[in-house]
Amino acid sequence: MSATILDGKAFAAKIRGEIADHVERLAADHGIKPGLAVVLVGEDPASQVYVRSKGKQTNEVGMASFEHRLDVATPEADLLDLVEQLNEDPEVHGILVQLPLPDHMNADAVINAIDPGKDVDGFHISNVGRLGTGQKSMVPCTPLGCLMMLRDHHGSLSGLDAVVVGRSNIVGKPMAQLLLGDSCTVTIAHSRTKDLPGVARRADIVVAAVGRPGMVTAEWIKPGATVIDVGINRVDAGGGKTRLVGDVDYQSAVEVAGAITPVPGGVGPMTIACLLANTLTACCRANGLPEPEGLTA
Ligand code: NAP
């Protein structure tokens, strides 16, 4: 049996279409244009690619995109001043400070300086606390994208056993909170978990967010389970070339799983779509308007 392929590229395109329609209605009915400000400090090549892609997709759905590129040696105080300006700017509804920041900056201090209502990455301590206590919050984009794909495939997630492999603040922990919020029975596994293959094999849903190429093999998967592969790993493809692979050994897993996300083309495209969704949600909240349906947790 071969698994259903959960096509994140197509799903993300559908979500961007819904967002574009909503943005058009906001302009027509209220004269409002959602705006997303992205701040990049330094010249990390991967971050530059992400920021370019975010700016392009923001414009494509009809939102305003504001890019701020700062020199790698910028003092932290200057970055905090910029964040404060963006907090006050009524045209900016979402603020994203691209991580990682240079070593001389305290990322927690910078993230916690963002107005929580504009924190479209969902990393502000107040949003983390709100998510953990089941209150309305801004939800981190990558786990939100995973949740949307799971809801789309399963309908209700209630009562399902979910294992999240990885406990990072940006993926593993918020993913577990979201699954708990949808009434899954959740296990968070990590590098010290005993018998990880056995733990994963109990699950109806396995989310792999580890950063180790092909770690989750067919033997880890209960037949028919849904496998969400968050990993993005660049590996040697021979001839001086590289290719992207996930944390799941796709070739073997696809034969056992009931549904699986590919890499590339699975979770990756959903992340930016959810960033745009969060910006739209933030804009609606800031203006006291109803939030778009199906785009938040
Ligand atoms: P991270 O901060 O490095 O966290 C990795 C987690 O995996 C840690 O909790 C670690 O456990 C756990 N881990 C490491 N080795 C393990 C092992 N052998 N067995 C079990 N657990 C192990 O990574 P992250 O930021 O969450 O990212 C994870 C992956 O997702 C990366 O490949 C990243 O590139 C990708 N990612 C993709 C997107 C996207 O848009 N698709 C977004 C973000 C991240 P300990 O806590 O015990 O060390």
Coordinates of C-alpha atoms and ligand atoms in Angstrom, one line a residue:
M1 CA 0.0 0.0 0.0
S2 CA 1.3 3.5 -0.8
A3 CA 0.4 6.5 1.3
T4 CA -1.7 9.5 0.3
I5 CA 0.7 12.3 -0.5
L6 CA -0.2 15.5 1.4
D7 CA 0.6 18.1 -1.2
G8 CA 1.7 21.2 0.8
K9 CA 2.5 23.2 -2.3
A10 CA -1.1 22.9 -3.6
F11 CA -2.6 23.4 -0.2
A12 CA -0.5 26.5 0.4
A13 CA -1.5 27.9 -3.0
K14 CA -5.2 27.4 -2.0
I15 CA -4.7 29.2 1.3
R16 CA -2.9 32.1 -0.4
G17 CA -5.9 32.4 -2.8
E18 CA -8.3 32.6 0.2
I19 CA -6.0 35.2 1.8
A20 CA -5.9 37.3 -1.4
D21 CA -9.7 37.2 -1.7
H22 CA -10.0 38.4 1.9
V23 CA -7.4 41.1 1.4
E24 CA -9.4 42.4 -1.6
R25 CA -12.6 42.5 0.5
L26 CA -10.8 44.4 3.3
A27 CA -9.7 47.0 0.8
A28 CA -13.2 47.3 -0.9
D29 CA -15.3 47.3 2.3
H30 CA -13.0 49.1 4.8
G31 CA -10.1 50.7 2.9
I32 CA -7.6 48.6 4.9
K33 CA -4.4 47.0 3.5
P34 CA -2.7 44.4 5.8
G35 CA 1.1 45.1 6.0
L36 CA 4.0 42.8 7.0
A37 CA 7.4 44.2 8.1
V38 CA 10.3 41.8 7.9
V39 CA 13.6 42.7 9.5
L40 CA 16.8 41.1 8.5
V41 CA 20.1 41.7 10.3
G42 CA 23.2 40.6 8.5
E43 CA 23.7 38.6 5.3
D44 CA 23.0 35.0 6.3
P45 CA 22.4 33.4 2.8
A46 CA 19.5 31.2 3.9
S47 CA 17.8 34.1 5.7
Q48 CA 18.2 36.3 2.6
V49 CA 16.4 33.6 0.5
Y50 CA 13.5 33.4 3.1
V51 CA 13.1 37.1 3.3
R52 CA 13.0 37.6 -0.5
S53 CA 10.4 34.8 -0.7
K54 CA 8.3 36.3 2.1
G55 CA 8.3 39.7 0.5
K56 CA 7.3 38.4 -2.9
Q57 CA 4.4 36.3 -1.6
T58 CA 3.2 39.1 0.6
N59 CA 2.9 41.4 -2.4
E60 CA 1.3 38.6 -4.4
V61 CA -1.7 38.3 -2.0
G62 CA -2.1 42.1 -2.1
M63 CA -0.6 43.0 1.2
A64 CA 2.0 45.7 1.8
S65 CA 5.5 44.4 2.4
F66 CA 8.1 46.5 4.3
E67 CA 11.7 45.2 4.3
H68 CA 14.3 46.5 6.7
R69 CA 17.9 45.2 6.1
L70 CA 20.4 46.1 8.9
D71 CA 24.1 45.7 8.9
V72 CA 25.4 42.7 10.8
A73 CA 27.2 45.1 13.3
T74 CA 24.0 47.1 14.1
P75 CA 23.8 47.6 17.9
E76 CA 20.9 45.8 19.6
A77 CA 19.6 49.2 20.8
D78 CA 19.1 50.3 17.2
L79 CA 17.2 47.1 16.3
L80 CA 15.0 47.7 19.4
D81 CA 14.3 51.2 18.3
L82 CA 13.2 49.9 14.8
V83 CA 10.9 47.4 16.5
E84 CA 9.4 50.2 18.6
Q85 CA 8.8 52.2 15.4
L86 CA 7.1 49.3 13.7
N87 CA 5.0 48.6 16.8
E88 CA 3.7 52.2 16.5
D89 CA 3.2 52.2 12.7
P90 CA -0.5 51.8 11.9
E91 CA 0.3 50.4 8.4
V92 CA 2.3 47.5 9.9
H93 CA 0.1 44.7 11.2
G94 CA 2.7 42.0 11.4
I95 CA 6.4 42.2 12.4
L96 CA 8.9 39.4 11.8
V97 CA 12.5 39.6 12.9
Q98 CA 14.3 37.0 10.9
L99 CA 16.3 34.5 13.1
P100 CA 19.1 33.7 13.8
L101 CA 20.3 37.1 15.0
P102 CA 24.0 37.9 15.3
D103 CA 25.7 36.7 18.5
H104 CA 25.9 40.2 20.1
M105 CA 22.1 40.4 20.2
N106 CA 19.7 38.8 22.7
A107 CA 17.0 37.2 20.5
D108 CA 14.6 36.8 23.4
A109 CA 14.8 40.5 24.3
V110 CA 14.2 41.5 20.7
I111 CA 11.3 39.1 20.2
N112 CA 9.7 40.2 23.5
A113 CA 10.0 43.8 22.4
I114 CA 7.5 43.2 19.5
D115 CA 3.9 44.1 20.2
P116 CA 2.3 40.7 20.8
G117 CA -0.6 41.6 18.6
K118 CA 1.9 42.1 15.7
D119 CA 4.1 39.1 16.6
V120 CA 3.2 37.0 13.5
D121 CA 5.9 34.4 14.3
G122 CA 4.1 33.7 17.5
F123 CA 7.4 33.6 19.5
H124 CA 6.6 36.4 22.0
I125 CA 6.4 35.0 25.5
S126 CA 2.9 36.3 25.8
N127 CA 1.7 34.4 22.7
V128 CA 3.6 31.3 24.0
G129 CA 1.7 31.6 27.3
R130 CA -1.6 32.2 25.6
L131 CA -1.2 29.2 23.3
G132 CA -0.3 27.0 26.4
T133 CA -3.4 28.2 28.2
G134 CA -5.8 27.9 25.3
Q135 CA -6.3 31.6 24.8
K136 CA -6.5 33.4 21.5
S137 CA -2.9 34.0 20.3
M138 CA -0.6 34.3 17.3
V139 CA 0.5 30.8 16.5
P140 CA 4.0 29.9 15.2
C141 CA 3.7 29.4 11.4
T142 CA 5.3 26.0 10.8
P143 CA 3.2 24.1 13.4
L144 CA 0.1 26.0 12.3
G145 CA 0.7 24.8 8.8
C146 CA 1.1 21.2 10.0
L147 CA -2.1 21.5 12.0
M148 CA -4.0 22.8 8.9
M149 CA -2.8 19.9 6.8
L150 CA -3.8 17.4 9.6
R151 CA -7.2 18.9 10.0
D152 CA -7.7 18.9 6.2
H153 CA -6.8 15.2 6.0
H154 CA -8.4 13.8 9.1
G155 CA -11.3 16.2 9.8
S156 CA -11.4 15.7 13.6
L157 CA -8.1 14.9 15.4
S158 CA -9.9 14.2 18.7
G159 CA -8.7 11.1 20.5
L160 CA -5.8 10.4 18.1
D161 CA -2.4 9.4 19.5
A162 CA 0.2 11.9 18.3
V163 CA 4.0 11.7 18.8
V164 CA 6.0 14.9 18.1
V165 CA 9.7 14.2 17.7
G166 CA 11.6 17.3 18.7
R167 CA 11.0 19.8 21.5
S168 CA 12.2 23.1 20.0
N169 CA 10.4 26.4 20.9
I170 CA 9.6 27.1 17.3
V171 CA 8.3 23.8 16.1
G172 CA 8.1 20.8 18.6
K173 CA 6.6 22.5 21.7
P174 CA 3.9 24.6 19.9
M175 CA 3.1 21.7 17.6
A176 CA 2.4 19.6 20.7
Q177 CA 0.2 22.4 22.2
L178 CA -1.8 22.7 19.0
L179 CA -2.4 18.9 18.9
L180 CA -3.4 18.9 22.5
G181 CA -5.8 21.8 21.7
D182 CA -7.4 19.5 19.1
S183 CA -7.8 16.8 21.8
C184 CA -5.0 14.4 20.6
T185 CA -3.2 12.4 23.2
V186 CA 0.3 13.9 22.8
T187 CA 3.8 12.6 23.5
I188 CA 6.8 14.9 22.9
A189 CA 9.9 12.9 22.2
H190 CA 13.5 14.2 22.0
S191 CA 17.1 13.1 22.0
R192 CA 16.8 11.4 25.5
T193 CA 13.6 9.5 24.7
K194 CA 14.0 5.7 25.3
D195 CA 13.0 3.4 22.5
L196 CA 12.0 6.2 20.2
P197 CA 11.0 3.8 17.4
G198 CA 8.7 2.0 19.8
V199 CA 7.2 5.3 21.0
A200 CA 6.6 6.5 17.5
R201 CA 5.1 3.2 16.4
R202 CA 2.2 3.7 18.8
A203 CA 1.1 6.9 17.1
D204 CA -1.7 7.7 14.7
I205 CA 0.2 10.9 13.8
V206 CA 3.9 11.3 13.8
V207 CA 5.4 14.8 13.4
A208 CA 9.2 14.8 12.8
A209 CA 11.0 18.0 13.6
V210 CA 14.5 17.0 14.4
G211 CA 17.0 18.1 11.7
R212 CA 18.4 14.6 11.1
P213 CA 18.1 13.4 7.5
G214 CA 16.0 10.3 7.1
M215 CA 15.9 9.4 10.8
V216 CA 12.3 8.2 10.8
T217 CA 12.1 4.9 8.9
A218 CA 9.3 2.6 8.0
E219 CA 9.9 0.5 11.1
W220 CA 9.0 3.6 13.3
I221 CA 5.5 3.9 11.7
K222 CA 2.3 2.2 12.5
P223 CA 0.7 1.0 9.3
G224 CA -1.8 3.7 8.1
A225 CA -0.4 6.4 10.4
T226 CA -0.1 10.0 9.2
V227 CA 3.5 11.3 8.9
I228 CA 4.3 15.0 8.9
D229 CA 7.9 15.7 8.0
V230 CA 9.0 19.2 9.1
G231 CA 12.7 18.5 8.5
I232 CA 14.7 20.5 5.9
N233 CA 18.1 19.0 5.5
R234 CA 20.6 19.6 2.7
V235 CA 22.5 16.5 1.8
D236 CA 25.2 15.6 -0.7
A237 CA 23.7 14.5 -4.0
G238 CA 27.0 13.6 -5.7
G239 CA 28.7 15.5 -8.5
G240 CA 29.2 18.6 -6.2
K241 CA 25.4 19.0 -5.9
T242 CA 23.1 18.9 -2.9
R243 CA 19.4 18.1 -2.5
L244 CA 16.8 18.7 0.2
V245 CA 15.5 15.8 2.3
G246 CA 13.4 15.6 5.4
D247 CA 13.7 13.9 8.8
V248 CA 11.7 10.9 7.4
D249 CA 13.1 8.2 5.1
Y250 CA 10.4 8.9 2.5
Q251 CA 11.0 5.9 0.3
S252 CA 10.4 3.4 3.0
A253 CA 7.9 5.4 5.0
V254 CA 5.6 6.0 2.0
E255 CA 5.0 2.2 1.8
V256 CA 3.7 2.0 5.4
A257 CA 2.1 5.3 6.2
G258 CA -1.5 6.1 5.4
A259 CA -0.6 9.7 4.5
I260 CA 2.7 11.6 4.3
T261 CA 4.1 15.0 3.5
P262 CA 7.0 15.0 0.9
V263 CA 10.2 17.1 1.2
P264 CA 10.3 19.5 -0.6
G265 CA 6.7 20.4 -1.3
G266 CA 5.1 19.4 2.1
V267 CA 5.3 21.5 5.2
G268 CA 7.8 24.1 3.8
P269 CA 5.4 26.0 1.5
M270 CA 2.8 26.0 4.3
T271 CA 5.0 28.0 6.6
I272 CA 5.0 31.2 4.5
A273 CA 1.3 30.8 3.7
C274 CA 0.7 30.7 7.5
L275 CA 2.8 33.8 8.0
L276 CA 0.5 35.6 5.6
A277 CA -2.6 34.1 7.3
N278 CA -1.2 35.4 10.7
T279 CA -0.7 38.9 9.2
L280 CA -4.3 38.9 7.9
T281 CA -5.5 37.7 11.3
A282 CA -3.5 40.4 13.1
C283 CA -4.9 43.1 10.8
C284 CA -8.5 42.0 11.4
R285 CA -7.9 41.9 15.2
A286 CA -6.3 45.3 15.2
N287 CA -9.3 46.8 13.3
G288 CA -11.9 45.0 15.4
L289 CA -13.1 43.0 12.3
P290 CA -14.1 39.3 12.2
E291 CA -11.2 37.0 11.7
P292 CA -11.0 34.9 8.5
E293 CA -12.3 31.4 9.1
G294 CA -10.0 28.4 9.0
L295 CA -6.7 30.4 9.0
T296 CA -6.1 30.3 12.8
A297 CA -5.8 27.6 15.4
Ligands
NAP1 P1 16.2 22.2 16.8 O1 15.9 23.4 17.5 O2 17.6 21.8 16.4 O3 15.5 21.0 17.6 C1 15.7 19.7 17.2 C2 15.0 18.8 18.2 O4 15.2 17.4 17.7 C3 15.5 18.9 19.6 O5 14.4 18.9 20.5 C4 16.4 17.6 19.8 O6 16.3 17.0 21.1 C5 15.7 16.6 18.8 N1 16.6 15.6 18.4 C6 17.9 15.8 17.9 N2 18.5 14.6 17.7 C7 17.6 13.7 18.0 C8 17.6 12.3 18.0 N3 18.6 11.6 17.6 N4 16.5 11.6 18.5 C9 15.4 12.3 18.9 N5 15.3 13.6 18.9 C10 16.4 14.3 18.5 O7 15.4 22.1 15.4 P2 14.0 22.9 14.9 O8 14.3 24.3 14.7 O9 12.9 22.4 15.6 O10 13.9 22.3 13.4 C11 13.8 20.9 13.2 C12 13.9 20.6 11.7 O11 12.8 21.3 11.1 C13 15.1 21.1 11.0 O12 15.4 20.3 9.9 C14 14.7 22.5 10.4 O13 15.4 22.9 9.3 C15 13.3 22.2 10.1 N6 12.4 23.3 10.0 C16 11.6 23.4 8.9 C17 10.7 24.5 8.9 C18 9.7 24.5 7.7 O14 9.3 25.6 7.3 N7 9.4 23.4 7.1 C19 10.6 25.4 9.9 C20 11.4 25.3 11.0 C21 12.3 24.2 11.0 P3 16.9 17.7 22.4 O15 16.0 18.8 22.7 O16 16.9 16.6 23.4 O17 18.3 18.2 22.0

